Amino acid sequence: MTLTGVARYEPEQLSSVGDHAVVVGASMAGLCAARVLADGFEDVTVIERDPLPDEPVARRGVPQANHIHVLQEAGRATLTDLFPDFGENLLSNGGLVLDGTRDLKMYDEGDFNADSPHRIPVYSAIRPLYESIVRRSVTTLDNVQMRPECQFITFRTDEEVTAVEGVIVKPAGGQSEELPADLVIDTTGRTSHTPTWLKEHGYPSPPTDEVRINVTYSTTFIERPSDDRHGILVVPSAPRTRGGAFLPVENDQWQVTLFGMHGDHPPADLDGFQEYTASFPIPHHKRLLDEYPQITEEIVQYPFQSNMRRRYEDLDRFPDGLVVLGDAIASFNPLYGQGMSVAALEALEFHHALAAGGREDLPSRVFKRIKQTVDIAWSMAVGADVQFPQTEGPKPRSADVLNWYLTRLIRQAHTDGMLFDAFFRVQMMEQPPSSLFRPRIMWRVLRPTGG
Ligand SMILES: Cc1cc2nc3c(=O)[nH]c(=O)nc-3n(C[C@H](O)[C@H](O)[C@H](O)COP(=O)(O)OP(=O)(O)OC[C@H]3O[C@@H](n4cnc5c(N)ncnc54)[C@H](O)[C@@H]3O)c2cc1C
């Protein structure tokens, strides 16, 4: 599902569901899950192995937070539903609100997009600011307790291992302790140990799809005049494996991230960084780096090997009392900026599953619901990645035809703002991809170009 396909958050729908729930992992998926659980459980405990400082800084457990994070409309709207003062807090802490198709431009298929006839507000901030704003809101909930510097060790179960009944954790410098719970949520991200735990306890592991793209991100910050709020994204487009983006963020900075797919990795020194941008099809990134001073000398890198999806919805046996959400279910090529928004939409689906049937058969109902959101994000990310012949992994059905159509759409959207508007709303996970096949859109895509 995309934003328009999921019913909105209605906390009053939820009556008492249980006494105690534990969330493992206090990143975006875990915090959104904690918000939802707080409506139906007496107490919610969030376990996180990192310290959780007040300031917006990248933590050890979330190293991707050093790199550009775009918050899509689906994420913005859902986070605002879950935390009504999200936008206000973000902006009062330095975040920006930009016009998604005027301040931000996308260069793809040989030109920039046309302006949309409508203003499309997009928040812009560094990833740690999004997380710290959400964390502060969760911390103010009376029945939620955060346990930073507390390592999850394993699940507690009943004797027959038919149900998870809590967790065993180890606080920093302390002894292991047991935390009984009616429900445990695994939001430990891509490296989640639940598949291994299932196998070790006589359950099938979820079938896993992996589509290899071998992309690396390199990121730095440069000074930005406070009245200049523009940003540009160059999308890697086969056969060109390179791309990059600069995004205006808080404290008069541009965050500059270069990305290279299939081993064409951007360097981690400024000279190499500038040289890399010299090979881009437009001069804007290089010019910016030449003109404005770097704020820190550091260039941080992040390698990301593959889109990965664990199909928990296909399992016919799974313990009661355990649900998995966020990157622990699926993580996508970060170029498409989906992860935080998918995590927020999944939390909303989780809320509806709790409201519809409480804890009864909860894991399988949640996995089936969120499958629809993951399906869409997966088809968009992997569908685009398979345009590169080097991409390895299962190819979505009809990907070639779809890519032909989308390439034509993007080219027409160089001069047709309406078309770009429709495309952007799909990219932002506001509208489903099927909206691009409405007759009035198809006509604009397929009409003769006149050239
Ligand atoms: C380079 C890069 C760029 C990205 N760009 C974007 C973007 O532009 N837009 C977007 O929406 N998304 C983006 N993403 C994805 C986004 O970062 C994630 O989808 C998002 O953080 C949600 O992830 P999560 O909460 O499921 O897991 P994670 O963010 O991975 O968090 C897992 C948490 O679990 C904790 N943890 C793990 N093990 C334990 C344990 N044993 N005990 C206790 N705690 C534990 C970790 O410390 C961490 O806090 C990007 C990802 C990458 C890699």
PDB file of N, CA, C and O and ligand atoms in Angstrom, residues 24-31 47-50 52 59-65 67-72 127 131 150-153 187-191 193 217 302-304 325-343, ligand 1:
ATOM      1  N   VAL A  24      12.500  -4.094  20.284  1.00  0.00           N
ATOM      2  CA  VAL A  24      13.963  -4.205  20.261  1.00  0.00           C
ATOM      3  C   VAL A  24      14.490  -3.391  19.090  1.00  0.00           C
ATOM      4  O   VAL A  24      14.216  -3.707  17.927  1.00  0.00           O
ATOM      5  N   GLY A  25      15.242  -2.305  19.397  1.00  0.00           N
ATOM      6  CA  GLY A  25      15.782  -1.416  18.364  1.00  0.00           C
ATOM      7  C   GLY A  25      15.031  -0.096  18.369  1.00  0.00           C
ATOM      8  O   GLY A  25      13.832  -0.079  18.093  1.00  0.00           O
ATOM      9  N   ALA A  26      15.759   1.005  18.694  1.00  0.00           N
ATOM     10  CA  ALA A  26      15.087   2.317  18.826  1.00  0.00           C
ATOM     11  C   ALA A  26      15.417   3.226  17.660  1.00  0.00           C
ATOM     12  O   ALA A  26      15.711   4.406  17.839  1.00  0.00           O
ATOM     13  N   SER A  27      15.395   2.669  16.453  1.00  0.00           N
ATOM     14  CA  SER A  27      15.557   3.525  15.278  1.00  0.00           C
ATOM     15  C   SER A  27      14.146   3.849  14.766  1.00  0.00           C
ATOM     16  O   SER A  27      13.168   3.734  15.509  1.00  0.00           O
ATOM     17  N   MET A  28      14.016   4.261  13.513  1.00  0.00           N
ATOM     18  CA  MET A  28      12.715   4.774  13.054  1.00  0.00           C
ATOM     19  C   MET A  28      11.596   3.728  13.166  1.00  0.00           C
ATOM     20  O   MET A  28      10.493   4.043  13.628  1.00  0.00           O
ATOM     21  N   ALA A  29      11.867   2.485  12.762  1.00  0.00           N
ATOM     22  CA  ALA A  29      10.806   1.472  12.807  1.00  0.00           C
ATOM     23  C   ALA A  29      10.407   1.179  14.255  1.00  0.00           C
ATOM     24  O   ALA A  29       9.218   1.072  14.578  1.00  0.00           O
ATOM     25  N   GLY A  30      11.385   1.076  15.142  1.00  0.00           N
ATOM     26  CA  GLY A  30      11.104   0.762  16.545  1.00  0.00           C
ATOM     27  C   GLY A  30      10.334   1.881  17.228  1.00  0.00           C
ATOM     28  O   GLY A  30       9.398   1.626  17.997  1.00  0.00           O
ATOM     29  N   LEU A  31      10.696   3.121  16.933  1.00  0.00           N
ATOM     30  CA  LEU A  31      10.015   4.251  17.583  1.00  0.00           C
ATOM     31  C   LEU A  31       8.562   4.346  17.112  1.00  0.00           C
ATOM     32  O   LEU A  31       7.658   4.616  17.906  1.00  0.00           O
ATOM     33  N   ILE A  47      14.153  -1.341  23.880  1.00  0.00           N
ATOM     34  CA  ILE A  47      15.533  -1.762  24.152  1.00  0.00           C
ATOM     35  C   ILE A  47      16.435  -1.258  23.029  1.00  0.00           C
ATOM     36  O   ILE A  47      16.138  -1.497  21.852  1.00  0.00           O
ATOM     37  N   GLU A  48      17.527  -0.596  23.369  1.00  0.00           N
ATOM     38  CA  GLU A  48      18.460  -0.131  22.331  1.00  0.00           C
ATOM     39  C   GLU A  48      19.875  -0.305  22.857  1.00  0.00           C
ATOM     40  O   GLU A  48      20.187   0.136  23.965  1.00  0.00           O
ATOM     41  N   ARG A  49      20.738  -0.877  22.037  1.00  0.00           N
ATOM     42  CA  ARG A  49      22.088  -1.128  22.572  1.00  0.00           C
ATOM     43  C   ARG A  49      22.964   0.132  22.561  1.00  0.00           C
ATOM     44  O   ARG A  49      23.943   0.209  23.299  1.00  0.00           O
ATOM     45  N   ASP A  50      22.620   1.135  21.749  1.00  0.00           N
ATOM     46  CA  ASP A  50      23.402   2.377  21.730  1.00  0.00           C
ATOM     47  C   ASP A  50      22.987   3.297  22.869  1.00  0.00           C
ATOM     48  O   ASP A  50      21.832   3.269  23.285  1.00  0.00           O
ATOM     49  N   LEU A  52      21.571   6.887  23.761  1.00  0.00           N
ATOM     50  CA  LEU A  52      20.653   7.700  22.964  1.00  0.00           C
ATOM     51  C   LEU A  52      20.796   9.164  23.379  1.00  0.00           C
ATOM     52  O   LEU A  52      20.081   9.641  24.266  1.00  0.00           O
ATOM     53  N   ARG A  59      24.350   7.519  15.235  1.00  0.00           N
ATOM     54  CA  ARG A  59      24.759   6.540  16.258  1.00  0.00           C
ATOM     55  C   ARG A  59      25.483   5.371  15.610  1.00  0.00           C
ATOM     56  O   ARG A  59      25.334   5.136  14.408  1.00  0.00           O
ATOM     57  N   ARG A  60      26.185   4.613  16.449  1.00  0.00           N
ATOM     58  CA  ARG A  60      26.934   3.446  15.956  1.00  0.00           C
ATOM     59  C   ARG A  60      26.007   2.426  15.282  1.00  0.00           C
ATOM     60  O   ARG A  60      26.312   1.866  14.241  1.00  0.00           O
ATOM     61  N   GLY A  61      24.838   2.221  15.882  1.00  0.00           N
ATOM     62  CA  GLY A  61      23.901   1.211  15.366  1.00  0.00           C
ATOM     63  C   GLY A  61      23.150   1.650  14.129  1.00  0.00           C
ATOM     64  O   GLY A  61      22.432   0.845  13.526  1.00  0.00           O
ATOM     65  N   VAL A  62      23.286   2.934  13.754  1.00  0.00           N
ATOM     66  CA  VAL A  62      22.589   3.437  12.554  1.00  0.00           C
ATOM     67  C   VAL A  62      23.612   4.204  11.702  1.00  0.00           C
ATOM     68  O   VAL A  62      23.496   5.420  11.509  1.00  0.00           O
ATOM     69  N   PRO A  63      24.630   3.504  11.190  1.00  0.00           N
ATOM     70  CA  PRO A  63      25.702   4.217  10.488  1.00  0.00           C
ATOM     71  C   PRO A  63      25.223   4.902   9.205  1.00  0.00           C
ATOM     72  O   PRO A  63      25.829   5.866   8.741  1.00  0.00           O
ATOM     73  N   GLN A  64      24.094   4.435   8.645  1.00  0.00           N
ATOM     74  CA  GLN A  64      23.564   5.070   7.434  1.00  0.00           C
ATOM     75  C   GLN A  64      23.086   6.491   7.694  1.00  0.00           C
ATOM     76  O   GLN A  64      22.849   7.265   6.768  1.00  0.00           O
ATOM     77  N   ALA A  65      22.956   6.845   8.998  1.00  0.00           N
ATOM     78  CA  ALA A  65      22.450   8.179   9.347  1.00  0.00           C
ATOM     79  C   ALA A  65      23.424   9.289   8.962  1.00  0.00           C
ATOM     80  O   ALA A  65      23.074  10.457   9.002  1.00  0.00           O
ATOM     81  N   HIS A  67      24.361   9.754   6.031  1.00  0.00           N
ATOM     82  CA  HIS A  67      24.147  10.010   4.605  1.00  0.00           C
ATOM     83  C   HIS A  67      22.771  10.624   4.346  1.00  0.00           C
ATOM     84  O   HIS A  67      21.869  10.525   5.183  1.00  0.00           O
ATOM     85  N   ILE A  68      22.657  11.221   3.165  1.00  0.00           N
ATOM     86  CA  ILE A  68      21.397  11.882   2.807  1.00  0.00           C
ATOM     87  C   ILE A  68      20.223  10.944   3.030  1.00  0.00           C
ATOM     88  O   ILE A  68      20.253   9.788   2.614  1.00  0.00           O
ATOM     89  N   HIS A  69      19.218  11.454   3.706  1.00  0.00           N
ATOM     90  CA  HIS A  69      17.947  10.723   3.858  1.00  0.00           C
ATOM     91  C   HIS A  69      16.819  11.634   3.392  1.00  0.00           C
ATOM     92  O   HIS A  69      16.628  12.718   3.946  1.00  0.00           O
ATOM     93  N   VAL A  70      16.090  11.181   2.391  1.00  0.00           N
ATOM     94  CA  VAL A  70      14.929  11.920   1.910  1.00  0.00           C
ATOM     95  C   VAL A  70      13.704  11.334   2.595  1.00  0.00           C
ATOM     96  O   VAL A  70      13.555  10.114   2.663  1.00  0.00           O
ATOM     97  N   LEU A  71      12.861  12.213   3.120  1.00  0.00           N
ATOM     98  CA  LEU A  71      11.619  11.734   3.734  1.00  0.00           C
ATOM     99  C   LEU A  71      10.490  11.930   2.730  1.00  0.00           C
ATOM    100  O   LEU A  71      10.150  13.055   2.367  1.00  0.00           O
ATOM    101  N   GLN A  72       9.933  10.819   2.296  1.00  0.00           N
ATOM    102  CA  GLN A  72       8.885  10.908   1.284  1.00  0.00           C
ATOM    103  C   GLN A  72       7.563  11.370   1.889  1.00  0.00           C
ATOM    104  O   GLN A  72       7.385  11.345   3.103  1.00  0.00           O
ATOM    105  N   ARG A 127      19.343  12.891   8.739  1.00  0.00           N
ATOM    106  CA  ARG A 127      18.633  11.728   9.278  1.00  0.00           C
ATOM    107  C   ARG A 127      18.573  11.719  10.809  1.00  0.00           C
ATOM    108  O   ARG A 127      17.517  11.430  11.396  1.00  0.00           O
ATOM    109  N   GLU A 131      15.203  11.302  13.519  1.00  0.00           N
ATOM    110  CA  GLU A 131      15.103  10.284  14.581  1.00  0.00           C
ATOM    111  C   GLU A 131      14.995  10.926  15.968  1.00  0.00           C
ATOM    112  O   GLU A 131      14.204  10.491  16.800  1.00  0.00           O
ATOM    113  N   CYS A 150      21.450  -1.131  26.228  1.00  0.00           N
ATOM    114  CA  CYS A 150      20.901  -2.398  26.705  1.00  0.00           C
ATOM    115  C   CYS A 150      20.832  -3.336  25.483  1.00  0.00           C
ATOM    116  O   CYS A 150      20.138  -3.035  24.518  1.00  0.00           O
ATOM    117  N   GLN A 151      21.610  -4.402  25.565  1.00  0.00           N
ATOM    118  CA  GLN A 151      21.739  -5.288  24.405  1.00  0.00           C
ATOM    119  C   GLN A 151      20.702  -6.412  24.468  1.00  0.00           C
ATOM    120  O   GLN A 151      20.573  -7.073  25.500  1.00  0.00           O
ATOM    121  N   PHE A 152      19.999  -6.580  23.370  1.00  0.00           N
ATOM    122  CA  PHE A 152      19.096  -7.730  23.259  1.00  0.00           C
ATOM    123  C   PHE A 152      19.955  -8.978  23.059  1.00  0.00           C
ATOM    124  O   PHE A 152      20.848  -8.996  22.208  1.00  0.00           O
ATOM    125  N   ILE A 153      19.674 -10.034  23.855  1.00  0.00           N
ATOM    126  CA  ILE A 153      20.450 -11.274  23.708  1.00  0.00           C
ATOM    127  C   ILE A 153      19.627 -12.317  22.956  1.00  0.00           C
ATOM    128  O   ILE A 153      20.061 -12.852  21.957  1.00  0.00           O
ATOM    129  N   THR A 187      12.726  -4.820  15.718  1.00  0.00           N
ATOM    130  CA  THR A 187      13.043  -3.757  14.745  1.00  0.00           C
ATOM    131  C   THR A 187      14.551  -3.499  14.802  1.00  0.00           C
ATOM    132  O   THR A 187      14.989  -2.362  14.915  1.00  0.00           O
ATOM    133  N   THR A 188      15.328  -4.590  14.753  1.00  0.00           N
ATOM    134  CA  THR A 188      16.793  -4.454  14.844  1.00  0.00           C
ATOM    135  C   THR A 188      17.436  -4.226  13.479  1.00  0.00           C
ATOM    136  O   THR A 188      18.647  -4.254  13.357  1.00  0.00           O
ATOM    137  N   GLY A 189      16.621  -4.009  12.449  1.00  0.00           N
ATOM    138  CA  GLY A 189      17.190  -3.653  11.158  1.00  0.00           C
ATOM    139  C   GLY A 189      17.607  -4.862  10.351  1.00  0.00           C
ATOM    140  O   GLY A 189      17.276  -6.017  10.648  1.00  0.00           O
ATOM    141  N   ARG A 190      18.372  -4.563   9.323  1.00  0.00           N
ATOM    142  CA  ARG A 190      18.750  -5.550   8.321  1.00  0.00           C
ATOM    143  C   ARG A 190      19.488  -6.749   8.916  1.00  0.00           C
ATOM    144  O   ARG A 190      19.421  -7.853   8.392  1.00  0.00           O
ATOM    145  N   THR A 191      20.217  -6.525  10.013  1.00  0.00           N
ATOM    146  CA  THR A 191      21.023  -7.617  10.578  1.00  0.00           C
ATOM    147  C   THR A 191      20.237  -8.417  11.622  1.00  0.00           C
ATOM    148  O   THR A 191      20.836  -9.170  12.401  1.00  0.00           O
ATOM    149  N   HIS A 193      18.456 -11.006  13.900  1.00  0.00           N
ATOM    150  CA  HIS A 193      18.803 -12.423  14.086  1.00  0.00           C
ATOM    151  C   HIS A 193      17.578 -13.335  14.100  1.00  0.00           C
ATOM    152  O   HIS A 193      17.713 -14.537  14.332  1.00  0.00           O
ATOM    153  N   TYR A 217      27.873   4.797  -0.844  1.00  0.00           N
ATOM    154  CA  TYR A 217      27.582   6.216  -0.609  1.00  0.00           C
ATOM    155  C   TYR A 217      28.839   6.876  -0.035  1.00  0.00           C
ATOM    156  O   TYR A 217      29.491   6.291   0.834  1.00  0.00           O
ATOM    157  N   TYR A 302      29.576   4.456   3.012  1.00  0.00           N
ATOM    158  CA  TYR A 302      28.691   3.362   3.440  1.00  0.00           C
ATOM    159  C   TYR A 302      28.466   2.415   2.269  1.00  0.00           C
ATOM    160  O   TYR A 302      27.886   2.806   1.254  1.00  0.00           O
ATOM    161  N   PRO A 303      28.940   1.195   2.382  1.00  0.00           N
ATOM    162  CA  PRO A 303      28.684   0.233   1.304  1.00  0.00           C
ATOM    163  C   PRO A 303      27.361  -0.489   1.534  1.00  0.00           C
ATOM    164  O   PRO A 303      27.028  -0.821   2.678  1.00  0.00           O
ATOM    165  N   PHE A 304      26.613  -0.730   0.500  1.00  0.00           N
ATOM    166  CA  PHE A 304      25.316  -1.390   0.624  1.00  0.00           C
ATOM    167  C   PHE A 304      25.220  -2.409  -0.519  1.00  0.00           C
ATOM    168  O   PHE A 304      25.211  -2.045  -1.696  1.00  0.00           O
ATOM    169  N   LEU A 325       9.363  -5.870  12.043  1.00  0.00           N
ATOM    170  CA  LEU A 325       8.996  -4.701  11.225  1.00  0.00           C
ATOM    171  C   LEU A 325      10.255  -3.970  10.731  1.00  0.00           C
ATOM    172  O   LEU A 325      11.346  -4.161  11.263  1.00  0.00           O
ATOM    173  N   GLY A 326      10.076  -3.100   9.750  1.00  0.00           N
ATOM    174  CA  GLY A 326      11.148  -2.209   9.280  1.00  0.00           C
ATOM    175  C   GLY A 326      12.157  -2.928   8.408  1.00  0.00           C
ATOM    176  O   GLY A 326      11.842  -3.888   7.704  1.00  0.00           O
ATOM    177  N   ASP A 327      13.415  -2.442   8.475  1.00  0.00           N
ATOM    178  CA  ASP A 327      14.471  -3.036   7.641  1.00  0.00           C
ATOM    179  C   ASP A 327      14.677  -4.512   7.953  1.00  0.00           C
ATOM    180  O   ASP A 327      15.241  -5.246   7.138  1.00  0.00           O
ATOM    181  N   ALA A 328      14.254  -4.956   9.120  1.00  0.00           N
ATOM    182  CA  ALA A 328      14.387  -6.380   9.461  1.00  0.00           C
ATOM    183  C   ALA A 328      13.514  -7.228   8.534  1.00  0.00           C
ATOM    184  O   ALA A 328      13.780  -8.420   8.352  1.00  0.00           O
ATOM    185  N   ILE A 329      12.493  -6.633   7.938  1.00  0.00           N
ATOM    186  CA  ILE A 329      11.663  -7.330   6.952  1.00  0.00           C
ATOM    187  C   ILE A 329      12.228  -7.100   5.557  1.00  0.00           C
ATOM    188  O   ILE A 329      12.384  -8.035   4.772  1.00  0.00           O
ATOM    189  N   ALA A 330      12.486  -5.836   5.225  1.00  0.00           N
ATOM    190  CA  ALA A 330      12.955  -5.536   3.860  1.00  0.00           C
ATOM    191  C   ALA A 330      13.791  -4.274   3.885  1.00  0.00           C
ATOM    192  O   ALA A 330      13.417  -3.282   4.521  1.00  0.00           O
ATOM    193  N   SER A 331      14.941  -4.318   3.195  1.00  0.00           N
ATOM    194  CA  SER A 331      15.710  -3.081   3.026  1.00  0.00           C
ATOM    195  C   SER A 331      16.017  -2.928   1.549  1.00  0.00           C
ATOM    196  O   SER A 331      16.351  -3.886   0.857  1.00  0.00           O
ATOM    197  N   PHE A 332      15.852  -1.695   1.092  1.00  0.00           N
ATOM    198  CA  PHE A 332      15.833  -1.400  -0.348  1.00  0.00           C
ATOM    199  C   PHE A 332      17.048  -0.551  -0.718  1.00  0.00           C
ATOM    200  O   PHE A 332      17.550   0.213   0.128  1.00  0.00           O
ATOM    201  N   ASN A 333      17.433  -0.614  -1.984  1.00  0.00           N
ATOM    202  CA  ASN A 333      18.470   0.277  -2.480  1.00  0.00           C
ATOM    203  C   ASN A 333      18.167   1.692  -1.977  1.00  0.00           C
ATOM    204  O   ASN A 333      17.118   2.264  -2.294  1.00  0.00           O
ATOM    205  N   PRO A 334      19.094   2.282  -1.171  1.00  0.00           N
ATOM    206  CA  PRO A 334      18.778   3.569  -0.541  1.00  0.00           C
ATOM    207  C   PRO A 334      18.567   4.714  -1.520  1.00  0.00           C
ATOM    208  O   PRO A 334      17.988   5.738  -1.157  1.00  0.00           O
ATOM    209  N   LEU A 335      19.002   4.546  -2.777  1.00  0.00           N
ATOM    210  CA  LEU A 335      18.843   5.621  -3.770  1.00  0.00           C
ATOM    211  C   LEU A 335      17.396   6.075  -3.904  1.00  0.00           C
ATOM    212  O   LEU A 335      17.133   7.204  -4.290  1.00  0.00           O
ATOM    213  N   TYR A 336      16.461   5.197  -3.600  1.00  0.00           N
ATOM    214  CA  TYR A 336      15.049   5.547  -3.821  1.00  0.00           C
ATOM    215  C   TYR A 336      14.386   6.096  -2.552  1.00  0.00           C
ATOM    216  O   TYR A 336      13.188   6.396  -2.576  1.00  0.00           O
ATOM    217  N   GLY A 337      15.156   6.207  -1.465  1.00  0.00           N
ATOM    218  CA  GLY A 337      14.684   6.913  -0.265  1.00  0.00           C
ATOM    219  C   GLY A 337      13.398   6.385   0.342  1.00  0.00           C
ATOM    220  O   GLY A 337      12.518   7.162   0.720  1.00  0.00           O
ATOM    221  N   GLN A 338      13.284   5.075   0.488  1.00  0.00           N
ATOM    222  CA  GLN A 338      11.995   4.508   0.904  1.00  0.00           C
ATOM    223  C   GLN A 338      11.925   4.061   2.370  1.00  0.00           C
ATOM    224  O   GLN A 338      10.826   3.996   2.936  1.00  0.00           O
ATOM    225  N   GLY A 339      13.078   3.708   2.973  1.00  0.00           N
ATOM    226  CA  GLY A 339      13.065   2.936   4.225  1.00  0.00           C
ATOM    227  C   GLY A 339      12.273   3.557   5.369  1.00  0.00           C
ATOM    228  O   GLY A 339      11.481   2.875   6.028  1.00  0.00           O
ATOM    229  N   MET A 340      12.481   4.857   5.641  1.00  0.00           N
ATOM    230  CA  MET A 340      11.788   5.474   6.789  1.00  0.00           C
ATOM    231  C   MET A 340      10.286   5.528   6.529  1.00  0.00           C
ATOM    232  O   MET A 340       9.479   5.351   7.440  1.00  0.00           O
ATOM    233  N   SER A 341       9.921   5.778   5.269  1.00  0.00           N
ATOM    234  CA  SER A 341       8.492   5.888   4.949  1.00  0.00           C
ATOM    235  C   SER A 341       7.819   4.527   5.004  1.00  0.00           C
ATOM    236  O   SER A 341       6.685   4.402   5.480  1.00  0.00           O
ATOM    237  N   VAL A 342       8.521   3.489   4.534  1.00  0.00           N
ATOM    238  CA  VAL A 342       7.967   2.132   4.639  1.00  0.00           C
ATOM    239  C   VAL A 342       7.810   1.763   6.115  1.00  0.00           C
ATOM    240  O   VAL A 342       6.778   1.219   6.527  1.00  0.00           O
ATOM    241  N   ALA A 343       8.795   2.113   6.946  1.00  0.00           N
ATOM    242  CA  ALA A 343       8.708   1.807   8.388  1.00  0.00           C
ATOM    243  C   ALA A 343       7.477   2.490   8.993  1.00  0.00           C
ATOM    244  O   ALA A 343       6.748   1.892   9.797  1.00  0.00           O
TER     245      ALA A 343
HETATM  246  C1  LIG B   1      23.075   4.613   2.933  1.00  0.00           C
HETATM  247  C2  LIG B   1      21.612   4.613   3.259  1.00  0.00           C
HETATM  248  C3  LIG B   1      20.820   5.691   2.888  1.00  0.00           C
HETATM  249  C4  LIG B   1      19.435   5.664   3.153  1.00  0.00           C
HETATM  250  N1  LIG B   1      18.662   6.686   2.693  1.00  0.00           N
HETATM  251  C5  LIG B   1      17.344   6.698   2.978  1.00  0.00           C
HETATM  252  C6  LIG B   1      16.512   7.770   2.539  1.00  0.00           C
HETATM  253  O1  LIG B   1      16.929   8.670   1.786  1.00  0.00           O
HETATM  254  N2  LIG B   1      15.197   7.766   2.922  1.00  0.00           N
HETATM  255  C7  LIG B   1      14.679   6.756   3.691  1.00  0.00           C
HETATM  256  O2  LIG B   1      13.489   6.814   4.018  1.00  0.00           O
HETATM  257  N3  LIG B   1      15.437   5.718   4.084  1.00  0.00           N
HETATM  258  C8  LIG B   1      16.740   5.650   3.756  1.00  0.00           C
HETATM  259  N4  LIG B   1      17.508   4.605   4.181  1.00  0.00           N
HETATM  260  C9  LIG B   1      16.867   3.517   4.978  1.00  0.00           C
HETATM  261  C10 LIG B   1      16.659   3.940   6.453  1.00  0.00           C
HETATM  262  O3  LIG B   1      17.864   4.320   7.040  1.00  0.00           O
HETATM  263  C11 LIG B   1      16.006   2.789   7.244  1.00  0.00           C
HETATM  264  O4  LIG B   1      15.015   2.180   6.476  1.00  0.00           O
HETATM  265  C12 LIG B   1      15.392   3.315   8.533  1.00  0.00           C
HETATM  266  O5  LIG B   1      16.407   3.683   9.425  1.00  0.00           O
HETATM  267  C13 LIG B   1      14.494   2.310   9.257  1.00  0.00           C
HETATM  268  O6  LIG B   1      15.266   1.254   9.679  1.00  0.00           O
HETATM  269  P1  LIG B   1      14.948   0.371  10.979  1.00  0.00           P
HETATM  270  O7  LIG B   1      14.481   1.226  12.099  1.00  0.00           O
HETATM  271  O8  LIG B   1      14.124  -0.755  10.556  1.00  0.00           O
HETATM  272  O9  LIG B   1      16.401  -0.222  11.315  1.00  0.00           O
HETATM  273  P2  LIG B   1      17.764   0.496  11.641  1.00  0.00           P
HETATM  274  O10 LIG B   1      17.724   1.941  11.302  1.00  0.00           O
HETATM  275  O11 LIG B   1      18.836  -0.329  11.043  1.00  0.00           O
HETATM  276  O12 LIG B   1      17.868   0.386  13.237  1.00  0.00           O
HETATM  277  C14 LIG B   1      18.040  -0.797  13.950  1.00  0.00           C
HETATM  278  C15 LIG B   1      18.210  -0.439  15.429  1.00  0.00           C
HETATM  279  O13 LIG B   1      18.301  -1.635  16.198  1.00  0.00           O
HETATM  280  C16 LIG B   1      19.350  -1.511  17.138  1.00  0.00           C
HETATM  281  N5  LIG B   1      19.840  -2.859  17.462  1.00  0.00           N
HETATM  282  C17 LIG B   1      20.333  -3.771  16.575  1.00  0.00           C
HETATM  283  N6  LIG B   1      20.679  -4.907  17.235  1.00  0.00           N
HETATM  284  C18 LIG B   1      20.371  -4.715  18.548  1.00  0.00           C
HETATM  285  C19 LIG B   1      20.490  -5.527  19.721  1.00  0.00           C
HETATM  286  N7  LIG B   1      20.998  -6.767  19.689  1.00  0.00           N
HETATM  287  N8  LIG B   1      20.089  -4.998  20.923  1.00  0.00           N
HETATM  288  C20 LIG B   1      19.561  -3.738  20.975  1.00  0.00           C
HETATM  289  N9  LIG B   1      19.433  -2.928  19.897  1.00  0.00           N
HETATM  290  C21 LIG B   1      19.829  -3.412  18.699  1.00  0.00           C
HETATM  291  C22 LIG B   1      20.389  -0.662  16.399  1.00  0.00           C
HETATM  292  O14 LIG B   1      21.325  -0.071  17.263  1.00  0.00           O
HETATM  293  C23 LIG B   1      19.458   0.360  15.714  1.00  0.00           C
HETATM  294  O15 LIG B   1      19.156   1.437  16.567  1.00  0.00           O
HETATM  295  C24 LIG B   1      18.868   4.575   3.866  1.00  0.00           C
HETATM  296  C25 LIG B   1      19.665   3.488   4.228  1.00  0.00           C
HETATM  297  C26 LIG B   1      21.009   3.485   3.899  1.00  0.00           C
HETATM  298  C27 LIG B   1      21.831   2.270   4.227  1.00  0.00           C
END
